Short mmCIF file of N, CA and C (backbone and C1' of nucleotides) in Angstrom, two decimals:
data_model
loop_
_atom_site.label_atom_id
_atom_site.label_comp_id
_atom_site.label_asym_id
_atom_site.label_seq_id
_atom_site.Cartn_x
_atom_site.Cartn_y
_atom_site.Cartn_z
N UNK A 16 17.73 92.08 -200.74
CA UNK A 16 17.48 92.94 -199.57
C UNK A 16 16.11 92.66 -198.98
N UNK A 17 15.99 92.91 -197.72
CA UNK A 17 14.74 92.60 -197.01
C UNK A 17 13.60 93.52 -197.50
N UNK A 18 12.47 92.96 -197.66
CA UNK A 18 11.33 93.75 -198.12
C UNK A 18 10.36 93.98 -196.97
N UNK A 19 10.34 95.19 -196.47
CA UNK A 19 9.44 95.50 -195.37
C UNK A 19 8.02 95.72 -195.83
N UNK A 20 7.16 95.94 -194.88
CA UNK A 20 5.75 96.16 -195.17
C UNK A 20 5.55 97.33 -196.14
N UNK A 21 6.22 98.43 -195.88
CA UNK A 21 6.06 99.59 -196.74
C UNK A 21 6.55 99.34 -198.15
N UNK A 22 7.66 98.63 -198.27
CA UNK A 22 8.20 98.33 -199.59
C UNK A 22 7.21 97.49 -200.39
N UNK A 23 6.59 96.53 -199.71
CA UNK A 23 5.60 95.66 -200.37
C UNK A 23 4.45 96.52 -200.90
N UNK A 24 3.98 97.41 -200.06
CA UNK A 24 2.85 98.26 -200.42
C UNK A 24 3.18 99.19 -201.58
N UNK A 25 4.37 99.80 -201.50
CA UNK A 25 4.76 100.72 -202.56
C UNK A 25 4.91 99.99 -203.88
N UNK A 26 5.36 98.75 -203.81
CA UNK A 26 5.53 97.96 -205.03
C UNK A 26 4.17 97.76 -205.68
N UNK A 27 3.15 97.51 -204.85
CA UNK A 27 1.80 97.29 -205.36
C UNK A 27 1.28 98.58 -205.99
N UNK A 28 1.52 99.69 -205.32
CA UNK A 28 1.05 100.98 -205.85
C UNK A 28 1.67 101.26 -207.21
N UNK A 29 2.93 100.91 -207.34
CA UNK A 29 3.62 101.15 -208.61
C UNK A 29 3.04 100.30 -209.74
N UNK A 30 2.31 99.25 -209.40
CA UNK A 30 1.74 98.38 -210.44
C UNK A 30 0.39 98.87 -210.96
N UNK A 31 -0.14 99.95 -210.34
CA UNK A 31 -1.43 100.48 -210.80
C UNK A 31 -1.17 101.24 -212.10
N UNK A 32 -1.85 100.84 -213.18
CA UNK A 32 -1.67 101.49 -214.48
C UNK A 32 -2.19 102.93 -214.50
N UNK A 33 -1.67 103.71 -215.38
CA UNK A 33 -2.11 105.09 -215.54
C UNK A 33 -3.58 105.04 -215.95
N UNK A 34 -4.36 105.92 -215.36
CA UNK A 34 -5.78 105.96 -215.71
C UNK A 34 -6.64 105.01 -214.90
N UNK A 35 -6.03 104.29 -213.94
CA UNK A 35 -6.79 103.37 -213.09
C UNK A 35 -6.49 103.73 -211.65
N UNK A 36 -7.34 103.26 -210.72
CA UNK A 36 -7.13 103.54 -209.30
C UNK A 36 -7.33 102.29 -208.46
N UNK A 37 -6.82 102.30 -207.24
CA UNK A 37 -7.00 101.18 -206.32
C UNK A 37 -7.30 101.80 -204.96
N UNK A 38 -7.66 100.98 -204.00
CA UNK A 38 -8.00 101.51 -202.68
C UNK A 38 -6.95 101.14 -201.63
N UNK A 39 -6.94 101.87 -200.53
CA UNK A 39 -5.98 101.61 -199.45
C UNK A 39 -6.11 100.16 -199.00
N UNK A 40 -7.34 99.72 -198.80
CA UNK A 40 -7.57 98.36 -198.34
C UNK A 40 -7.09 97.31 -199.33
N UNK A 41 -7.35 97.55 -200.62
CA UNK A 41 -6.92 96.59 -201.63
C UNK A 41 -5.41 96.53 -201.75
N UNK A 42 -4.76 97.69 -201.61
CA UNK A 42 -3.30 97.73 -201.70
C UNK A 42 -2.73 96.88 -200.56
N UNK A 43 -3.29 97.07 -199.38
CA UNK A 43 -2.82 96.33 -198.21
C UNK A 43 -2.94 94.83 -198.45
N UNK A 44 -4.12 94.40 -198.90
CA UNK A 44 -4.36 92.97 -199.14
C UNK A 44 -3.49 92.44 -200.27
N UNK A 45 -3.44 93.19 -201.37
CA UNK A 45 -2.67 92.75 -202.53
C UNK A 45 -1.18 92.65 -202.25
N UNK A 46 -0.70 93.39 -201.26
CA UNK A 46 0.73 93.36 -200.95
C UNK A 46 1.05 92.39 -199.82
N UNK A 47 0.02 91.63 -199.43
CA UNK A 47 0.26 90.64 -198.37
C UNK A 47 0.11 91.13 -196.96
N UNK A 48 -0.64 92.23 -196.79
CA UNK A 48 -0.83 92.78 -195.44
C UNK A 48 -2.29 93.17 -195.23
N UNK A 49 -3.18 92.19 -195.35
CA UNK A 49 -4.61 92.47 -195.19
C UNK A 49 -4.94 93.16 -193.86
N UNK A 50 -5.79 94.16 -193.94
CA UNK A 50 -6.20 94.85 -192.72
C UNK A 50 -5.32 96.03 -192.36
N UNK A 51 -4.22 96.20 -193.10
CA UNK A 51 -3.30 97.30 -192.77
C UNK A 51 -3.49 98.50 -193.69
N UNK A 52 -4.73 98.86 -193.94
CA UNK A 52 -5.03 100.00 -194.81
C UNK A 52 -4.39 101.29 -194.31
N UNK A 53 -4.38 101.48 -193.01
CA UNK A 53 -3.81 102.71 -192.45
C UNK A 53 -2.32 102.81 -192.72
N UNK A 54 -1.65 101.68 -192.76
CA UNK A 54 -0.20 101.69 -192.98
C UNK A 54 0.13 102.07 -194.42
N UNK A 55 -0.84 101.86 -195.32
CA UNK A 55 -0.61 102.22 -196.72
C UNK A 55 -0.37 103.74 -196.77
N UNK A 56 -1.04 104.45 -195.89
CA UNK A 56 -0.89 105.90 -195.84
C UNK A 56 0.55 106.26 -195.51
N UNK A 57 1.13 105.58 -194.52
CA UNK A 57 2.51 105.85 -194.13
C UNK A 57 3.44 105.55 -195.29
N UNK A 58 3.15 104.44 -195.95
CA UNK A 58 4.00 104.04 -197.07
C UNK A 58 4.00 105.13 -198.15
N UNK A 59 2.80 105.63 -198.46
CA UNK A 59 2.68 106.65 -199.49
C UNK A 59 3.40 107.93 -199.10
N UNK A 60 3.37 108.26 -197.81
CA UNK A 60 4.04 109.48 -197.35
C UNK A 60 5.53 109.33 -197.44
N UNK A 61 6.03 108.14 -197.08
CA UNK A 61 7.46 107.88 -197.08
C UNK A 61 8.02 107.63 -198.47
N UNK A 62 7.20 106.93 -199.29
CA UNK A 62 7.66 106.58 -200.63
C UNK A 62 7.88 107.77 -201.54
N UNK A 63 8.72 107.58 -202.54
CA UNK A 63 9.00 108.65 -203.50
C UNK A 63 8.91 108.10 -204.91
N UNK A 64 8.40 108.92 -205.80
CA UNK A 64 8.27 108.48 -207.17
C UNK A 64 7.17 107.47 -207.38
N UNK A 65 6.26 107.41 -206.43
CA UNK A 65 5.13 106.48 -206.57
C UNK A 65 3.86 107.25 -206.94
N UNK A 66 3.01 106.64 -207.75
CA UNK A 66 1.75 107.28 -208.17
C UNK A 66 0.72 107.29 -207.04
N UNK A 67 0.99 108.02 -205.99
CA UNK A 67 0.13 108.08 -204.80
C UNK A 67 -1.29 108.53 -205.13
N UNK A 68 -1.42 109.36 -206.16
CA UNK A 68 -2.74 109.87 -206.52
C UNK A 68 -3.69 108.79 -207.01
N UNK A 69 -3.15 107.59 -207.36
CA UNK A 69 -4.01 106.53 -207.86
C UNK A 69 -4.57 105.67 -206.74
N UNK A 70 -4.36 106.10 -205.50
CA UNK A 70 -4.89 105.36 -204.35
C UNK A 70 -6.00 106.17 -203.70
N UNK A 71 -7.19 105.57 -203.62
CA UNK A 71 -8.35 106.25 -203.04
C UNK A 71 -9.00 105.39 -201.97
N UNK A 72 -10.03 105.94 -201.33
CA UNK A 72 -10.68 105.21 -200.26
C UNK A 72 -11.68 104.18 -200.79
N UNK A 73 -12.22 103.36 -199.90
CA UNK A 73 -13.18 102.33 -200.29
C UNK A 73 -14.35 102.97 -201.04
N UNK A 74 -14.83 102.28 -202.07
CA UNK A 74 -15.95 102.80 -202.82
C UNK A 74 -15.54 103.87 -203.80
N UNK A 75 -14.24 104.10 -203.91
CA UNK A 75 -13.75 105.11 -204.85
C UNK A 75 -13.85 106.54 -204.35
N UNK A 76 -13.94 106.70 -203.02
CA UNK A 76 -14.03 108.05 -202.47
C UNK A 76 -12.68 108.70 -202.26
N UNK A 77 -12.57 109.97 -202.61
CA UNK A 77 -11.33 110.72 -202.40
C UNK A 77 -11.28 111.06 -200.92
N UNK A 78 -10.21 110.65 -200.24
CA UNK A 78 -10.10 110.91 -198.81
C UNK A 78 -9.22 112.10 -198.47
N UNK A 79 -8.34 112.44 -199.39
CA UNK A 79 -7.46 113.58 -199.12
C UNK A 79 -8.27 114.86 -199.08
N UNK A 80 -7.89 115.75 -198.18
CA UNK A 80 -8.62 117.01 -198.05
C UNK A 80 -7.72 118.18 -198.44
N UNK A 81 -8.33 119.34 -198.57
CA UNK A 81 -7.55 120.54 -198.87
C UNK A 81 -6.74 120.52 -200.15
N UNK A 82 -5.59 121.15 -200.04
CA UNK A 82 -4.69 121.30 -201.20
C UNK A 82 -4.30 119.96 -201.83
N UNK A 83 -3.98 119.00 -200.98
CA UNK A 83 -3.57 117.68 -201.47
C UNK A 83 -4.69 117.02 -202.26
N UNK A 84 -5.92 117.14 -201.75
CA UNK A 84 -7.06 116.53 -202.42
C UNK A 84 -7.25 117.18 -203.79
N UNK A 85 -7.03 118.48 -203.84
CA UNK A 85 -7.19 119.21 -205.09
C UNK A 85 -6.18 118.70 -206.10
N UNK A 86 -4.96 118.52 -205.65
CA UNK A 86 -3.88 118.02 -206.50
C UNK A 86 -4.19 116.62 -207.02
N UNK A 87 -4.74 115.77 -206.13
CA UNK A 87 -5.06 114.41 -206.53
C UNK A 87 -6.11 114.40 -207.63
N UNK A 88 -7.13 115.22 -207.47
CA UNK A 88 -8.19 115.30 -208.49
C UNK A 88 -7.59 115.76 -209.81
N UNK A 89 -6.71 116.74 -209.71
CA UNK A 89 -6.07 117.30 -210.91
C UNK A 89 -5.31 116.21 -211.66
N UNK A 90 -4.48 115.48 -210.90
CA UNK A 90 -3.67 114.42 -211.52
C UNK A 90 -4.51 113.32 -212.12
N UNK A 91 -5.55 112.90 -211.38
CA UNK A 91 -6.39 111.82 -211.89
C UNK A 91 -7.13 112.24 -213.15
N UNK A 92 -7.68 113.43 -213.11
CA UNK A 92 -8.41 113.90 -214.30
C UNK A 92 -7.49 114.00 -215.51
N UNK A 93 -6.23 114.38 -215.25
CA UNK A 93 -5.28 114.50 -216.37
C UNK A 93 -4.97 113.13 -216.95
N UNK A 94 -5.31 112.06 -216.19
CA UNK A 94 -5.06 110.71 -216.70
C UNK A 94 -6.33 110.14 -217.31
N UNK A 95 -7.38 110.98 -217.33
CA UNK A 95 -8.63 110.52 -217.93
C UNK A 95 -9.62 109.90 -216.97
N UNK A 96 -9.37 110.01 -215.67
CA UNK A 96 -10.27 109.43 -214.67
C UNK A 96 -11.38 110.44 -214.33
N UNK A 97 -12.62 110.03 -214.50
CA UNK A 97 -13.75 110.91 -214.20
C UNK A 97 -14.05 110.91 -212.71
N UNK A 98 -14.29 112.09 -212.16
CA UNK A 98 -14.59 112.20 -210.73
C UNK A 98 -15.90 112.96 -210.56
N UNK A 99 -16.90 112.28 -210.00
CA UNK A 99 -18.19 112.91 -209.78
C UNK A 99 -18.31 113.25 -208.30
N UNK A 100 -18.30 114.54 -208.00
CA UNK A 100 -18.35 114.94 -206.60
C UNK A 100 -17.01 114.57 -205.98
N UNK A 101 -17.01 113.59 -205.10
CA UNK A 101 -15.74 113.13 -204.52
C UNK A 101 -15.58 111.64 -204.78
N UNK A 102 -16.32 111.14 -205.77
CA UNK A 102 -16.24 109.71 -206.04
C UNK A 102 -15.84 109.32 -207.46
N UNK A 103 -15.22 108.15 -207.51
CA UNK A 103 -14.74 107.61 -208.78
C UNK A 103 -15.43 106.25 -208.94
N UNK A 104 -15.92 105.97 -210.14
CA UNK A 104 -16.60 104.71 -210.39
C UNK A 104 -15.57 103.58 -210.53
N UNK A 105 -15.49 102.75 -209.48
CA UNK A 105 -14.51 101.67 -209.49
C UNK A 105 -14.83 100.61 -210.54
N UNK A 106 -16.09 100.55 -210.94
CA UNK A 106 -16.48 99.55 -211.96
C UNK A 106 -15.81 99.89 -213.29
N UNK A 107 -15.49 101.17 -213.44
CA UNK A 107 -14.86 101.64 -214.67
C UNK A 107 -13.36 101.84 -214.53
N UNK A 108 -12.95 102.51 -213.44
CA UNK A 108 -11.54 102.85 -213.25
C UNK A 108 -10.79 102.02 -212.21
N UNK A 109 -11.52 101.20 -211.47
CA UNK A 109 -10.85 100.40 -210.44
C UNK A 109 -9.92 99.35 -211.04
N UNK A 110 -8.70 99.29 -210.50
CA UNK A 110 -7.71 98.32 -210.98
C UNK A 110 -7.96 96.97 -210.31
N UNK A 111 -8.07 95.93 -211.15
CA UNK A 111 -8.33 94.58 -210.63
C UNK A 111 -7.03 93.81 -210.58
N UNK A 112 -6.60 93.44 -209.37
CA UNK A 112 -5.35 92.68 -209.17
C UNK A 112 -5.47 91.28 -209.73
N UNK A 113 -4.50 90.89 -210.52
CA UNK A 113 -4.50 89.52 -211.04
C UNK A 113 -3.09 89.01 -211.22
P DA B 15 6.35 97.30 -171.39
"O5'" DA B 15 5.98 98.81 -170.91
"C5'" DA B 15 5.95 99.08 -169.53
"C4'" DA B 15 4.96 100.17 -169.21
"C3'" DA B 15 3.59 99.95 -169.84
"O3'" DA B 15 2.58 100.45 -168.98
"C1'" DA B 15 4.55 101.93 -170.71
P DA B 16 1.05 100.29 -169.34
"O5'" DA B 16 0.79 101.76 -169.93
"C5'" DA B 16 0.85 102.90 -169.08
"C4'" DA B 16 0.03 104.02 -169.68
"C3'" DA B 16 -1.28 103.55 -170.30
"O3'" DA B 16 -2.26 104.56 -170.12
"C1'" DA B 16 0.09 104.45 -171.98
P DG B 17 -3.76 104.36 -170.70
"O5'" DG B 17 -3.85 105.58 -171.72
"C5'" DG B 17 -3.36 106.86 -171.33
"C4'" DG B 17 -3.25 107.77 -172.54
"C3'" DG B 17 -4.47 107.75 -173.45
"O3'" DG B 17 -4.83 109.08 -173.78
"C1'" DG B 17 -2.52 107.33 -174.71
P DA B 18 -6.03 109.39 -174.76
"O5'" DA B 18 -5.22 109.91 -176.05
"C5'" DA B 18 -4.26 110.95 -175.91
"C4'" DA B 18 -3.71 111.34 -177.26
"C3'" DA B 18 -4.78 111.55 -178.34
"O3'" DA B 18 -4.40 112.65 -179.16
"C1'" DA B 18 -3.29 109.85 -179.03
P DT B 19 -5.39 113.15 -180.32
"O5'" DT B 19 -4.73 112.47 -181.61
"C5'" DT B 19 -3.33 112.55 -181.78
"C4'" DT B 19 -2.94 112.11 -183.17
"C3'" DT B 19 -4.05 112.21 -184.23
"O3'" DT B 19 -3.45 112.66 -185.45
"C1'" DT B 19 -3.24 110.02 -184.15
P DG B 20 -4.17 113.79 -186.33
"O5'" DG B 20 -4.17 113.09 -187.73
"C5'" DG B 20 -5.06 112.09 -188.10
"C4'" DG B 20 -4.42 111.26 -189.18
"C3'" DG B 20 -5.39 110.89 -190.28
"O3'" DG B 20 -4.75 110.79 -191.55
"C1'" DG B 20 -4.76 108.96 -189.03
P DA B 21 -4.56 112.16 -192.36
"O5'" DA B 21 -4.96 111.70 -193.81
"C5'" DA B 21 -6.27 111.90 -194.31
"C4'" DA B 21 -6.50 110.93 -195.43
"C3'" DA B 21 -6.17 109.49 -195.04
"O3'" DA B 21 -7.14 108.61 -195.57
"C1'" DA B 21 -4.91 110.12 -196.94
P DC B 22 -8.31 108.03 -194.68
"O5'" DC B 22 -7.76 106.61 -194.25
"C5'" DC B 22 -6.99 105.81 -195.10
"C4'" DC B 22 -7.48 104.37 -195.03
"C3'" DC B 22 -8.85 104.15 -195.67
"O3'" DC B 22 -8.86 102.91 -196.37
"C1'" DC B 22 -8.94 103.51 -193.43
P DG B 23 -10.21 102.40 -197.12
"O5'" DG B 23 -10.95 101.48 -196.07
"C5'" DG B 23 -10.29 100.32 -195.57
"C4'" DG B 23 -11.30 99.37 -194.93
"C3'" DG B 23 -12.60 99.24 -195.72
"O3'" DG B 23 -13.06 97.90 -195.61
"C1'" DG B 23 -13.06 100.13 -193.58
P DC B 24 -14.35 97.43 -196.47
"O5'" DC B 24 -15.43 97.06 -195.37
"C5'" DC B 24 -15.04 96.28 -194.24
"C4'" DC B 24 -16.14 96.32 -193.19
"C3'" DC B 24 -17.53 96.32 -193.83
"O3'" DC B 24 -18.38 95.42 -193.15
"C1'" DC B 24 -17.32 98.14 -192.35
P DC B 25 -19.85 95.11 -193.74
"O5'" DC B 25 -20.73 95.21 -192.44
"C5'" DC B 25 -20.14 95.03 -191.16
"C4'" DC B 25 -21.00 95.74 -190.12
"C3'" DC B 25 -22.47 95.76 -190.52
"O3'" DC B 25 -23.27 95.44 -189.39
"C1'" DC B 25 -21.72 97.95 -190.11
P DC B 26 -24.90 95.19 -189.63
"O5'" DC B 26 -25.58 96.23 -188.65
"C5'" DC B 26 -24.79 96.91 -187.66
"C4'" DC B 26 -25.54 98.13 -187.16
"C3'" DC B 26 -27.01 98.19 -187.56
"O3'" DC B 26 -27.77 98.67 -186.47
"C1'" DC B 26 -25.92 100.13 -188.32
P DG B 27 -29.42 98.68 -186.60
"O5'" DG B 27 -29.75 100.23 -186.50
"C5'" DG B 27 -29.28 101.00 -185.39
"C4'" DG B 27 -29.66 102.47 -185.59
"C3'" DG B 27 -31.10 102.66 -186.04
"O3'" DG B 27 -31.64 103.85 -185.47
"C1'" DG B 27 -29.67 103.58 -187.65
P DC C 8 -24.61 108.51 -202.27
"O5'" DC C 8 -25.26 109.40 -201.13
"C5'" DC C 8 -25.86 110.67 -201.41
"C4'" DC C 8 -26.14 111.35 -200.09
"C3'" DC C 8 -24.89 111.44 -199.23
"O3'" DC C 8 -24.84 112.68 -198.54
"C1'" DC C 8 -26.55 110.26 -198.06
P DC C 9 -23.57 113.10 -197.71
"O5'" DC C 9 -24.13 113.78 -196.41
"C5'" DC C 9 -25.45 113.50 -195.93
"C4'" DC C 9 -25.41 113.26 -194.42
"C3'" DC C 9 -24.00 113.33 -193.84
"O3'" DC C 9 -24.04 113.96 -192.58
"C1'" DC C 9 -24.95 111.25 -193.34
P DG C 10 -22.75 114.95 -192.18
"O5'" DG C 10 -22.53 114.52 -190.68
"C5'" DG C 10 -22.33 113.15 -190.41
"C4'" DG C 10 -23.14 112.73 -189.21
"C3'" DG C 10 -22.27 112.41 -188.01
"O3'" DG C 10 -22.98 112.65 -186.81
"C1'" DG C 10 -23.21 110.41 -188.86
P DG C 11 -22.17 112.63 -185.41
"O5'" DG C 11 -22.17 111.07 -185.05
"C5'" DG C 11 -23.41 110.41 -184.76
"C4'" DG C 11 -23.13 109.05 -184.17
"C3'" DG C 11 -21.89 108.98 -183.28
"O3'" DG C 11 -22.19 108.17 -182.15
"C1'" DG C 11 -21.68 107.44 -185.07
P DG C 12 -21.03 107.87 -181.04
"O5'" DG C 12 -20.60 106.39 -181.46
"C5'" DG C 12 -21.62 105.39 -181.59
"C4'" DG C 12 -20.97 104.03 -181.76
"C3'" DG C 12 -19.69 103.88 -180.94
"O3'" DG C 12 -19.64 102.56 -180.39
"C1'" DG C 12 -19.21 103.57 -183.25
P DC C 13 -18.46 102.19 -179.37
"O5'" DC C 13 -17.63 101.15 -180.24
"C5'" DC C 13 -18.33 100.10 -180.92
"C4'" DC C 13 -17.39 99.36 -181.84
"C3'" DC C 13 -16.01 99.11 -181.23
"O3'" DC C 13 -15.66 97.77 -181.47
"C1'" DC C 13 -15.79 100.14 -183.33
P DG C 14 -14.39 97.17 -180.68
"O5'" DG C 14 -13.47 96.72 -181.91
"C5'" DG C 14 -14.05 95.88 -182.92
"C4'" DG C 14 -13.08 95.77 -184.08
"C3'" DG C 14 -11.63 95.56 -183.63
"O3'" DG C 14 -11.04 94.53 -184.42
"C1'" DG C 14 -11.76 97.46 -185.03
P DC C 15 -9.52 94.11 -184.01
"O5'" DC C 15 -8.63 94.96 -185.03
"C5'" DC C 15 -8.88 94.85 -186.43
"C4'" DC C 15 -8.00 95.81 -187.20
"C3'" DC C 15 -6.56 95.81 -186.68
"O3'" DC C 15 -5.67 95.28 -187.64
"C1'" DC C 15 -7.42 98.06 -186.97
P DC C 16 -4.39 94.45 -187.01
"O5'" DC C 16 -3.26 95.56 -187.07
"C5'" DC C 16 -2.93 96.18 -188.31
"C4'" DC C 16 -1.97 97.33 -188.05
"C3'" DC C 16 -0.94 97.03 -186.96
"O3'" DC C 16 0.29 97.62 -187.32
"C1'" DC C 16 -2.04 99.00 -186.47
P DA C 17 1.66 96.97 -186.84
"O5'" DA C 17 2.74 98.08 -187.25
"C5'" DA C 17 2.88 98.44 -188.61
"C4'" DA C 17 3.20 99.92 -188.73
"C3'" DA C 17 4.47 100.34 -188.01
"O3'" DA C 17 5.13 101.33 -188.79
"C1'" DA C 17 2.59 101.51 -187.11
P DT C 18 6.57 101.88 -188.34
"O5'" DT C 18 6.23 103.30 -187.68
"C5'" DT C 18 5.07 103.94 -188.11
"C4'" DT C 18 4.89 105.29 -187.48
"C3'" DT C 18 6.07 105.91 -186.72
"O3'" DT C 18 6.19 107.27 -187.10
"C1'" DT C 18 4.19 105.76 -185.30
P DC C 19 7.43 108.15 -186.46
"O5'" DC C 19 6.68 109.09 -185.43
"C5'" DC C 19 5.30 109.36 -185.62
"C4'" DC C 19 4.77 110.27 -184.53
"C3'" DC C 19 5.85 110.98 -183.69
"O3'" DC C 19 5.40 112.28 -183.38
"C1'" DC C 19 4.52 109.61 -182.30
P DT C 20 6.42 113.32 -182.61
"O5'" DT C 20 6.25 112.79 -181.14
"C5'" DT C 20 6.11 113.70 -180.08
"C4'" DT C 20 4.66 113.71 -179.59
"C3'" DT C 20 4.51 114.31 -178.20
"O3'" DT C 20 3.21 114.84 -178.04
"C1'" DT C 20 3.99 112.02 -178.10
#
DNA sequence: AAGATGACGCCCG
DNA sequence: CCGGGCGCCATCT
C-alpha cells in the first residue's frame, strides 16, 4: 500500500523507544520529509496508538500548552524522563536515529 | 483562488 | 532568557 507523508512520520514516531524523545524537525527529516516539521503535528493528531508524547520541540522544549501539555509531562515522567521547567535534556533523553 | 492557521525552527537583537 | 521576524507547508476557511 502507498505510504503517504503522514504514514512515514508516524512510522518514525513509533520507533522512538520508551524513555526517549525526538523533535518535530528530526521526525520530519528521519522520515524523508526534511523541513516539514509542521506536518508532523498533523500526523500526530490523525495517528492513533502512537507515542505522541515522545515528540517535543527543538532543544527539547515542550510545545504543547494547557491540559495536553500537562498530560505529556505526566506521560514522559512516568517513563523516567526528567523535565526541568519546560525542557528536556536531549543529550540524555534525545533519541539518535541510526 | 487567496488568506489564515499552527503541538515548528532558526537567526538576530 | 525573551521577543520579533521570516521561512516553511498541508489544511481549512
